[in-house]
Amino acid sequence: QRRVRDRALLYLLKTNGTAEDKSTYLSVLRNLSVIVALFDKDCEDVYNEIATSQWETQDTKFRETTKYFFVSLISSQPFYTNKVIDRAIRSLFVVDNDMKVIVHETNLEIIQFVSEKMPTYMKFIQQKIVSNFPHKSRPLLDHQAYITNILKLGESIPSYLNEIIMTIIEKLVKIDIDISQSPVSENTELFSFEVSRRTPTDEVTEKLDVILSDFLQYMNSSSTEQNVANWCKVLLLAFDAHILKAHIPPNVPFVMFYFFNIQPSFRTVLLDYFWSVFADKNQPAIIRQSGIMYLASFTNRSKCVCKGDFKKIMLSMATWCHSYIASNDEVSVKCNHTAFYAACQSLFYMFCYRHKDIFASSEYKMFLDKVDLHLIVHCKLNPLKHCNPHILRMFNKLASMYEIVTCSAVIERNARMLLPSTQLMGNEEYPFKSCQLPLTSKFIEPFFRDMECSTEFQSEFRRYKVSENFEDWDSVVGEVSIAMSPDL
């Protein structure tokens, strides 16, 4: 047996794992598979020769023989288990000879074998899946091949699926943030004779668009009645762990928007979650602000949120503001009123965006009496002073048009008063703006609600656009900053 082993090792070393005679090569592998007990640490060089061969792109017989060798090897020699796992996961990048994404069934079966027969390696496998995720600079095909295969692995081993989904979302968030923070190159010369070239940011943006649209497609096709509750759970976990703390990246949150629109029966779960983030006093102020901004924007822009849900949410915000005013009707530099100002601004934003839904009902007066915008606008905490100026202008115009509350006097008084300087939160945008990724937007558009304005308001809105040089409503509610108390 040792002579057989030595001949086989010598043959593999001489051919460097690329023998022209495949039948001889496969025969050697079969012989080695039988005597793997003799395949000790001294044979590591030969293992490396076998492992580095591109056997994934060979025919089925070749792949199955190589897989059988690796399975036999780790069953007999645990020393090689880590190497086999690492090699199998790193090979999930490999595409076929036509540069197309393929599912590496043999590598996935090796990983599945280890998970079932050697459960102590499951944590190691999860770590390798995360650490081998392609960097944003890697080609698009690498990302597609890797994500396709690890999702396939999650289907075979359900205990991995949640971790895989969270890893994908985490990596996409990082790419999204890098894109949003990249400086936009501007050509200040009136005439330029240089040929326009694509920037790295453009390429990464297109890469994110393809990956995100592929993920939405997978989510749509794989979410069934049996696993939709688990999808809901893992997406909320991923949102809480990666998206929420990223402070509103521009594109990846549409994963949440899309899922809860194709599964509208779970929309209240998402809305309740957003509210719970805002209402949690133990959360940092900036996290509470993000929670109420997500709640307001999803309520405004998602078609699955009906008029009844919209009014309930708006009334809940108003009731919370009333309670806060009753408990804190004196401005104090020792108190952080960020949550209150964030809630007020979001309330004004919702009123501006869906005001037609309010006045479409014959009971709008009763509803507005409960919301009591007059109490909020004229309280001593002075939320109009800390409201984004663009939203403030729109709210002032609509409130005057409908004659529900007068803001002009407060606005003029604020302009005259020298209030203490305030610190601002980051210039964050409300989430779920119109998606600017072409492929991803095709999934979002059917569920996206545009702002509807009356003819009278549209004419006034156009006048504001000219005077303020606004491009559209998204620019009006885009760069939002909430005033924070001085002691933050």
Coordinates of C-alpha atoms in Angstrom, one line a residue:
Q1 CA 0.0 0.0 0.0
R2 CA 2.9 2.4 0.7
R3 CA 4.4 1.6 -2.7
V4 CA 1.0 2.3 -4.3
R5 CA 0.9 5.6 -2.4
D6 CA 4.4 6.6 -3.3
R7 CA 3.8 5.8 -7.0
A8 CA 0.6 7.8 -7.0
L9 CA 2.2 10.8 -5.2
L10 CA 5.2 10.7 -7.6
Y11 CA 2.8 10.7 -10.6
L12 CA 0.7 13.6 -9.3
L13 CA 3.9 15.6 -8.6
K14 CA 5.3 15.0 -12.0
T15 CA 2.0 15.8 -13.8
N16 CA 1.3 18.8 -11.5
G17 CA -2.3 17.8 -11.4
T18 CA -2.9 18.4 -15.1
A19 CA -2.4 15.1 -16.8
E20 CA -3.5 14.8 -20.4
D21 CA -4.6 11.2 -19.7
K22 CA -7.6 11.9 -17.4
S23 CA -8.4 8.2 -17.0
T24 CA -4.9 7.6 -15.5
Y25 CA -5.3 10.6 -13.3
L26 CA -8.7 9.5 -12.0
S27 CA -7.4 6.0 -11.4
V28 CA -4.6 7.4 -9.3
L29 CA -7.1 9.4 -7.3
R30 CA -9.3 6.3 -6.7
N31 CA -6.3 4.4 -5.5
L32 CA -5.4 7.2 -3.1
S33 CA -9.0 7.3 -1.9
V34 CA -8.7 3.7 -0.8
I35 CA -5.5 4.2 1.2
V36 CA -6.1 7.7 2.6
A37 CA -5.1 6.3 6.0
L38 CA -1.5 6.5 4.8
F39 CA -1.9 10.1 3.5
D40 CA -0.1 11.7 6.4
K41 CA 1.2 15.2 6.9
D42 CA 4.2 14.5 4.7
C43 CA 1.8 14.3 1.7
E44 CA 0.7 17.9 2.1
D45 CA 2.5 19.0 -1.1
V46 CA 0.6 16.4 -3.1
Y47 CA -2.7 17.5 -1.5
N48 CA -1.9 21.1 -2.6
E49 CA -1.4 19.9 -6.2
I50 CA -4.7 18.2 -6.2
A51 CA -6.5 21.1 -4.5
T52 CA -5.1 23.7 -6.9
S53 CA -6.3 21.8 -10.0
Q54 CA -9.4 23.4 -11.6
W55 CA -11.5 20.2 -11.3
E56 CA -14.8 22.2 -10.9
T57 CA -14.9 22.9 -14.6
Q58 CA -14.3 19.3 -15.6
D59 CA -16.9 16.7 -16.4
T60 CA -19.2 15.1 -13.8
K61 CA -17.1 11.9 -13.5
F62 CA -14.0 14.0 -12.8
R63 CA -15.7 16.1 -10.2
E64 CA -17.3 13.2 -8.4
T65 CA -14.0 11.3 -8.2
T66 CA -12.2 14.3 -6.8
K67 CA -15.0 14.9 -4.3
Y68 CA -14.8 11.3 -3.2
F69 CA -11.1 11.7 -2.6
F70 CA -11.6 14.8 -0.4
V71 CA -14.4 13.2 1.6
S72 CA -12.4 10.1 2.2
L73 CA -9.4 12.2 3.1
I74 CA -11.1 14.3 5.8
S75 CA -12.9 11.2 7.2
S76 CA -9.6 9.5 7.7
Q77 CA -7.2 12.4 8.3
P78 CA -8.9 15.3 10.3
F79 CA -5.6 17.3 9.8
Y80 CA -6.8 18.1 6.3
T81 CA -10.4 19.1 7.2
N82 CA -9.7 22.9 7.6
K83 CA -7.8 22.9 4.3
V84 CA -10.6 21.1 2.4
I85 CA -13.3 23.5 3.8
D86 CA -11.2 26.6 3.0
R87 CA -10.5 25.3 -0.5
A88 CA -14.2 24.4 -1.1
I89 CA -15.5 27.8 0.0
R90 CA -12.8 29.8 -1.9
S91 CA -13.7 27.9 -5.0
L92 CA -17.3 29.2 -5.0
F93 CA -15.9 32.1 -7.0
V94 CA -15.1 29.9 -10.0
V95 CA -17.1 30.4 -13.2
D96 CA -17.4 28.1 -16.1
N97 CA -15.3 28.3 -19.3
D98 CA -17.9 30.6 -20.9
M99 CA -17.6 33.0 -18.0
K100 CA -21.0 32.2 -16.6
V101 CA -22.1 31.7 -13.0
I102 CA -22.4 28.0 -12.1
V103 CA -23.6 26.2 -8.9
H104 CA -20.7 24.2 -7.5
E105 CA -22.7 21.2 -6.4
T106 CA -19.5 19.2 -5.6
N107 CA -18.0 21.8 -3.3
L108 CA -21.4 22.4 -1.7
E109 CA -21.8 18.7 -1.1
I110 CA -18.3 18.6 0.6
I111 CA -19.3 21.4 2.9
Q112 CA -22.6 19.8 3.6
F113 CA -20.8 16.5 4.4
V114 CA -18.6 18.2 6.9
S115 CA -21.5 20.0 8.5
E116 CA -23.5 16.8 9.0
K117 CA -20.7 14.4 10.0
M118 CA -18.5 16.9 11.8
P119 CA -20.8 19.5 13.5
T120 CA -17.9 21.0 15.5
Y121 CA -16.7 22.6 12.2
M122 CA -20.0 24.5 11.6
K123 CA -18.7 27.7 13.3
F124 CA -15.5 27.5 11.3
I125 CA -17.5 27.1 8.1
Q126 CA -19.6 30.2 9.0
Q127 CA -16.4 32.2 9.6
K128 CA -14.9 31.2 6.3
I129 CA -18.1 32.1 4.4
V130 CA -17.9 35.6 5.9
S131 CA -14.1 36.1 5.5
N132 CA -14.1 34.9 1.9
F133 CA -16.9 37.2 0.8
P134 CA -15.5 39.2 -2.2
H135 CA -14.2 42.7 -1.8
K136 CA -16.1 45.4 -3.6
S137 CA -13.2 45.8 -6.0
R138 CA -13.6 42.2 -7.2
P139 CA -15.3 41.6 -10.6
L140 CA -19.1 41.4 -10.7
L141 CA -19.0 37.8 -11.7
D142 CA -17.1 36.9 -8.5
H143 CA -19.9 38.5 -6.4
Q144 CA -22.6 36.8 -8.4
A145 CA -21.0 33.4 -8.3
Y146 CA -20.2 33.6 -4.6
I147 CA -23.6 34.9 -3.5
T148 CA -25.4 32.4 -5.7
N149 CA -23.5 29.5 -4.2
I150 CA -23.7 30.5 -0.6
L151 CA -27.4 31.0 -0.9
K152 CA -27.6 27.5 -2.4
L153 CA -25.6 26.2 0.5
G154 CA -28.1 27.9 2.9
E155 CA -31.0 26.1 1.2
S156 CA -29.2 22.8 1.7
I157 CA -28.3 23.6 5.3
P158 CA -31.0 25.8 6.7
S159 CA -29.0 26.5 9.9
Y160 CA -26.7 28.6 7.7
L161 CA -29.3 30.5 5.8
N162 CA -30.0 33.3 8.3
E163 CA -26.3 34.0 8.8
I164 CA -25.7 34.0 5.0
I165 CA -28.5 36.5 4.4
M166 CA -27.3 38.8 7.2
T167 CA -23.7 38.6 5.7
I168 CA -24.9 39.5 2.3
I169 CA -26.9 42.5 3.6
E170 CA -23.9 43.6 5.8
K171 CA -21.6 43.6 2.7
L172 CA -24.1 45.4 0.5
V173 CA -24.5 48.1 3.2
K174 CA -20.8 48.7 3.3
I175 CA -20.7 49.1 -0.5
D176 CA -23.7 51.4 -0.4
I177 CA -22.1 53.6 2.2
D178 CA -18.8 53.8 0.3
I179 CA -20.7 54.9 -2.8
S180 CA -22.7 57.5 -0.9
Q181 CA -19.6 59.0 0.7
S182 CA -17.5 59.0 -2.4
P183 CA -16.8 62.6 -3.6
V184 CA -18.5 63.3 -7.0
S185 CA -16.0 64.4 -9.5
E186 CA -17.0 67.7 -11.1
N187 CA -15.5 69.3 -14.2
T188 CA -15.3 73.0 -13.5
E189 CA -13.9 73.9 -16.9
L190 CA -16.4 75.3 -19.4
F191 CA -14.8 73.3 -22.3
S192 CA -13.0 70.1 -21.9
F193 CA -11.2 68.2 -24.5
E194 CA -10.6 65.0 -22.4
V195 CA -12.6 61.9 -23.2
S196 CA -15.1 61.2 -20.5
R197 CA -14.1 58.1 -18.5
R198 CA -16.1 55.9 -16.2
T199 CA -15.1 56.4 -12.5
P200 CA -14.6 53.6 -10.1
T201 CA -17.7 54.8 -8.2
D202 CA -19.8 54.3 -11.3
E203 CA -18.6 50.7 -11.7
V204 CA -19.2 49.9 -8.1
T205 CA -22.7 51.5 -8.3
E206 CA -23.5 49.3 -11.3
K207 CA -22.2 46.3 -9.4
L208 CA -24.4 47.1 -6.4
D209 CA -27.4 47.5 -8.7
V210 CA -26.9 44.1 -10.3
I211 CA -26.2 42.3 -6.9
L212 CA -29.2 44.0 -5.2
S213 CA -31.6 43.2 -8.0
D214 CA -30.4 39.6 -8.1
F215 CA -31.0 39.4 -4.3
L216 CA -34.5 40.9 -4.6
Q217 CA -35.3 38.3 -7.3
Y218 CA -34.0 35.5 -5.1
M219 CA -36.0 36.8 -2.2
N220 CA -39.2 36.9 -4.3
S221 CA -38.8 33.4 -5.7
S222 CA -37.6 31.7 -2.4
S223 CA -40.1 33.3 0.1
T224 CA -43.0 30.9 0.5
E225 CA -45.8 30.4 3.0
Q226 CA -43.6 28.0 4.9
N227 CA -40.6 30.3 5.3
V228 CA -41.9 33.8 4.9
A229 CA -42.0 34.2 8.7
N230 CA -38.3 33.3 8.9
W231 CA -37.5 35.8 6.1
C232 CA -39.3 38.5 8.0
K233 CA -37.3 37.6 11.2
V234 CA -33.9 37.5 9.5
L235 CA -34.5 40.8 7.6
L236 CA -35.5 42.6 10.8
L237 CA -32.4 41.2 12.5
A238 CA -30.2 42.3 9.6
F239 CA -31.8 45.7 9.6
D240 CA -31.2 46.1 13.3
A241 CA -27.6 44.9 13.1
H242 CA -26.4 46.6 9.9
I243 CA -28.8 49.0 8.2
L244 CA -30.2 50.9 11.2
K245 CA -26.7 51.6 12.6
A246 CA -25.5 52.7 9.2
H247 CA -27.8 55.8 9.5
I248 CA -29.9 55.4 6.3
P249 CA -27.8 54.2 3.4
P250 CA -29.5 55.2 0.1
N251 CA -30.2 51.9 -1.6
V252 CA -30.0 48.7 0.6
P253 CA -33.0 49.7 2.7
F254 CA -35.1 48.9 -0.4
V255 CA -34.6 45.3 0.5
M256 CA -37.0 45.9 3.4
F257 CA -39.3 48.1 1.3
Y258 CA -39.6 45.3 -1.4
F259 CA -40.1 42.4 1.0
F260 CA -42.8 44.0 3.1
N261 CA -44.6 45.1 -0.1
I262 CA -44.6 41.7 -1.7
Q263 CA -45.7 40.3 1.8
P264 CA -48.1 43.0 2.8
S265 CA -49.6 40.9 5.6
F266 CA -46.4 41.5 7.5
R267 CA -46.3 45.3 7.1
T268 CA -47.6 45.9 10.6
V269 CA -44.6 43.9 11.9
L270 CA -42.2 46.4 10.2
L271 CA -44.2 49.4 11.2
D272 CA -44.3 48.3 14.9
Y273 CA -40.6 47.6 14.7
F274 CA -39.8 51.1 13.5
W275 CA -42.0 52.6 16.2
S276 CA -40.4 50.4 18.9
V277 CA -36.9 51.7 17.8
F278 CA -38.1 55.3 18.2
A279 CA -40.0 54.8 21.5
D280 CA -37.0 53.0 23.2
K281 CA -35.5 55.6 25.5
N282 CA -32.4 53.5 25.9
Q283 CA -31.5 53.9 22.2
P284 CA -29.1 56.7 21.2
A285 CA -30.8 59.9 19.9
I286 CA -29.5 59.3 16.4
I287 CA -31.0 55.8 16.3
R288 CA -34.3 57.0 17.6
Q289 CA -34.3 59.7 14.9
S290 CA -33.6 57.0 12.2
G291 CA -36.4 54.9 13.5
I292 CA -39.0 57.6 13.2
M293 CA -37.7 58.6 9.8
Y294 CA -38.0 55.1 8.5
L295 CA -41.5 54.9 9.9
A296 CA -42.6 58.1 8.3
S297 CA -41.0 57.5 4.9
F298 CA -42.3 53.9 4.6
T299 CA -45.8 55.0 5.6
N300 CA -45.7 57.8 2.9
R301 CA -44.1 55.9 0.0
S302 CA -45.3 52.3 0.3
K303 CA -48.6 51.5 -1.4
C304 CA -49.2 48.6 1.0
V305 CA -49.8 51.2 3.8
C306 CA -53.5 52.0 3.4
K307 CA -55.2 55.2 4.6
G308 CA -56.3 53.5 7.8
D309 CA -52.8 52.5 8.7
F310 CA -51.5 56.0 7.7
K311 CA -54.0 57.7 10.0
K312 CA -53.3 55.4 12.9
I313 CA -49.5 56.1 12.6
M314 CA -50.0 59.8 12.3
L315 CA -52.3 59.8 15.3
S316 CA -49.8 57.7 17.3
M317 CA -47.1 60.2 16.5
A318 CA -49.3 63.2 17.5
T319 CA -50.4 61.5 20.7
W320 CA -46.8 60.8 21.7
C321 CA -45.9 64.5 20.9
H322 CA -48.9 65.7 23.1
S323 CA -47.7 63.6 26.0
Y324 CA -44.1 64.8 25.6
I325 CA -45.3 68.4 25.6
A326 CA -47.3 67.9 28.7
S327 CA -44.2 66.5 30.5
N328 CA -41.7 68.9 29.0
D329 CA -43.4 72.2 28.2
E330 CA -40.3 74.2 29.3
V331 CA -37.2 74.4 27.1
S332 CA -34.2 73.3 29.1
V333 CA -30.6 73.0 28.0
K334 CA -30.3 70.0 30.3
C335 CA -32.8 68.0 28.3
N336 CA -32.2 66.3 25.0
H337 CA -35.4 66.9 22.9
T338 CA -34.1 65.3 19.8
A339 CA -36.7 62.6 19.7
F340 CA -39.5 65.2 20.0
Y341 CA -38.2 67.3 17.2
A342 CA -37.7 64.2 15.0
A343 CA -41.3 63.1 15.7
C344 CA -42.6 66.6 14.9
Q345 CA -40.7 66.9 11.7
S346 CA -41.8 63.4 10.6
L347 CA -45.4 64.3 11.5
F348 CA -45.2 67.5 9.3
Y349 CA -43.6 65.4 6.5
M350 CA -46.4 62.8 6.6
F351 CA -49.0 65.5 6.5
C352 CA -47.4 67.1 3.4
Y353 CA -46.9 63.9 1.6
R354 CA -50.4 62.3 2.1
H355 CA -52.6 65.3 3.0
K356 CA -55.1 64.3 0.3
D357 CA -55.8 61.0 2.2
I358 CA -56.7 63.1 5.2
F359 CA -59.1 65.4 3.6
A360 CA -60.6 62.7 1.4
S361 CA -62.6 61.5 4.4
S362 CA -65.8 63.3 5.6
E363 CA -64.5 62.8 9.2
Y364 CA -61.2 64.8 8.6
K365 CA -62.2 67.5 11.1
M366 CA -62.6 64.9 13.9
F367 CA -59.2 63.3 12.9
L368 CA -57.4 66.7 12.8
D369 CA -58.9 67.6 16.2
K370 CA -57.3 64.5 17.7
V371 CA -54.0 65.2 16.0
D372 CA -54.2 68.8 17.2
L373 CA -51.4 70.3 15.2
H374 CA -52.0 73.7 16.8
L375 CA -50.9 72.4 20.2
I376 CA -47.7 71.0 18.6
V377 CA -46.9 74.1 16.5
H378 CA -47.4 76.6 19.3
C379 CA -45.9 74.7 22.3
K380 CA -43.0 76.2 24.1
L381 CA -40.6 73.6 22.8
N382 CA -41.0 75.4 19.5
P383 CA -40.6 72.5 17.0
L384 CA -40.8 74.8 14.0
K385 CA -37.5 76.4 15.0
H386 CA -35.8 73.0 14.6
C387 CA -37.6 71.7 11.5
N388 CA -35.9 71.3 8.2
P389 CA -36.6 74.6 6.3
H390 CA -37.8 72.8 3.1
I391 CA -40.4 70.7 5.0
L392 CA -41.3 73.8 7.0
R393 CA -42.2 75.8 3.9
M394 CA -44.3 73.0 2.5
F395 CA -46.1 72.4 5.8
N396 CA -46.7 76.1 6.3
K397 CA -48.2 76.5 2.8
L398 CA -50.5 73.4 3.2
A399 CA -51.6 74.3 6.7
S400 CA -52.5 77.8 5.5
M401 CA -54.3 76.5 2.4
Y402 CA -56.4 74.1 4.5
E403 CA -56.7 76.6 7.4
I404 CA -55.9 74.1 10.1
V405 CA -53.1 76.0 11.9
T406 CA -51.3 79.3 11.5
C407 CA -47.5 78.9 11.4
S408 CA -46.5 82.3 9.9
A409 CA -46.4 84.1 13.3
V410 CA -44.2 81.5 14.9
I411 CA -41.9 81.4 11.9
E412 CA -41.5 85.2 11.8
R413 CA -40.9 85.2 15.6
N414 CA -38.2 82.6 15.3
A415 CA -36.6 84.6 12.5
R416 CA -36.4 87.6 14.9
M417 CA -35.3 85.7 18.0
L418 CA -31.7 84.9 18.8
L419 CA -32.1 81.4 20.2
P420 CA -29.1 79.5 21.5
S421 CA -27.2 77.8 18.8
T422 CA -28.1 74.2 18.3
Q423 CA -26.1 71.2 17.2
L424 CA -27.4 69.3 14.1
M425 CA -27.5 65.7 13.5
G426 CA -25.8 64.4 10.3
N427 CA -27.4 65.7 7.1
E428 CA -29.4 62.5 6.8
E429 CA -32.0 61.9 4.1
Y430 CA -35.4 60.3 4.6
P431 CA -35.1 56.7 3.4
F432 CA -37.0 55.1 0.5
K433 CA -36.5 58.0 -1.9
S434 CA -37.1 57.1 -5.5
C435 CA -34.6 54.4 -6.3
Q436 CA -31.8 55.6 -8.6
L437 CA -30.5 52.1 -9.4
P438 CA -32.0 51.1 -12.8
L439 CA -32.3 47.4 -12.3
T440 CA -33.4 47.6 -8.7
S441 CA -35.9 50.3 -9.4
K442 CA -37.9 47.9 -11.6
F443 CA -38.7 45.9 -8.5
I444 CA -39.6 48.9 -6.4
E445 CA -41.7 51.0 -8.8
P446 CA -44.9 48.9 -8.7
F447 CA -45.1 49.5 -4.9
F448 CA -43.9 53.1 -4.8
R449 CA -46.3 55.9 -4.0
D450 CA -45.6 59.3 -5.5
M451 CA -46.7 62.5 -3.8
E452 CA -50.1 63.7 -5.1
C453 CA -50.7 67.5 -5.0
S454 CA -53.9 69.5 -5.7
T455 CA -53.8 71.8 -8.7
E456 CA -53.7 74.8 -6.4
F457 CA -50.7 73.5 -4.4
Q458 CA -48.9 72.4 -7.6
S459 CA -48.9 75.9 -8.9
E460 CA -47.6 77.2 -5.6
F461 CA -45.0 74.4 -5.4
R462 CA -43.7 75.3 -8.9
R463 CA -43.2 78.9 -7.7
Y464 CA -41.2 77.6 -4.7
K465 CA -39.1 75.4 -7.1
V466 CA -38.2 78.5 -9.1
S467 CA -37.4 80.7 -6.1
E468 CA -35.6 78.1 -4.2
N469 CA -34.0 76.3 -7.2
F470 CA -35.5 72.9 -6.1
E471 CA -35.5 70.1 -8.6
D472 CA -38.3 67.9 -7.3
W473 CA -40.0 66.8 -4.1
D474 CA -37.2 64.4 -3.3
S475 CA -34.8 67.3 -3.2
V476 CA -37.2 69.1 -0.9
V477 CA -37.3 66.3 1.6
G478 CA -33.9 65.0 0.8
E479 CA -31.2 66.6 2.9
V480 CA -32.8 66.5 6.2
S481 CA -31.2 67.6 9.5
I482 CA -33.0 67.5 12.9
A483 CA -31.9 70.1 15.4
M484 CA -30.5 68.6 18.6
S485 CA -30.3 70.2 22.0
P486 CA -27.0 71.9 22.9
D487 CA -26.0 69.3 25.5
L488 CA -25.7 66.4 23.1

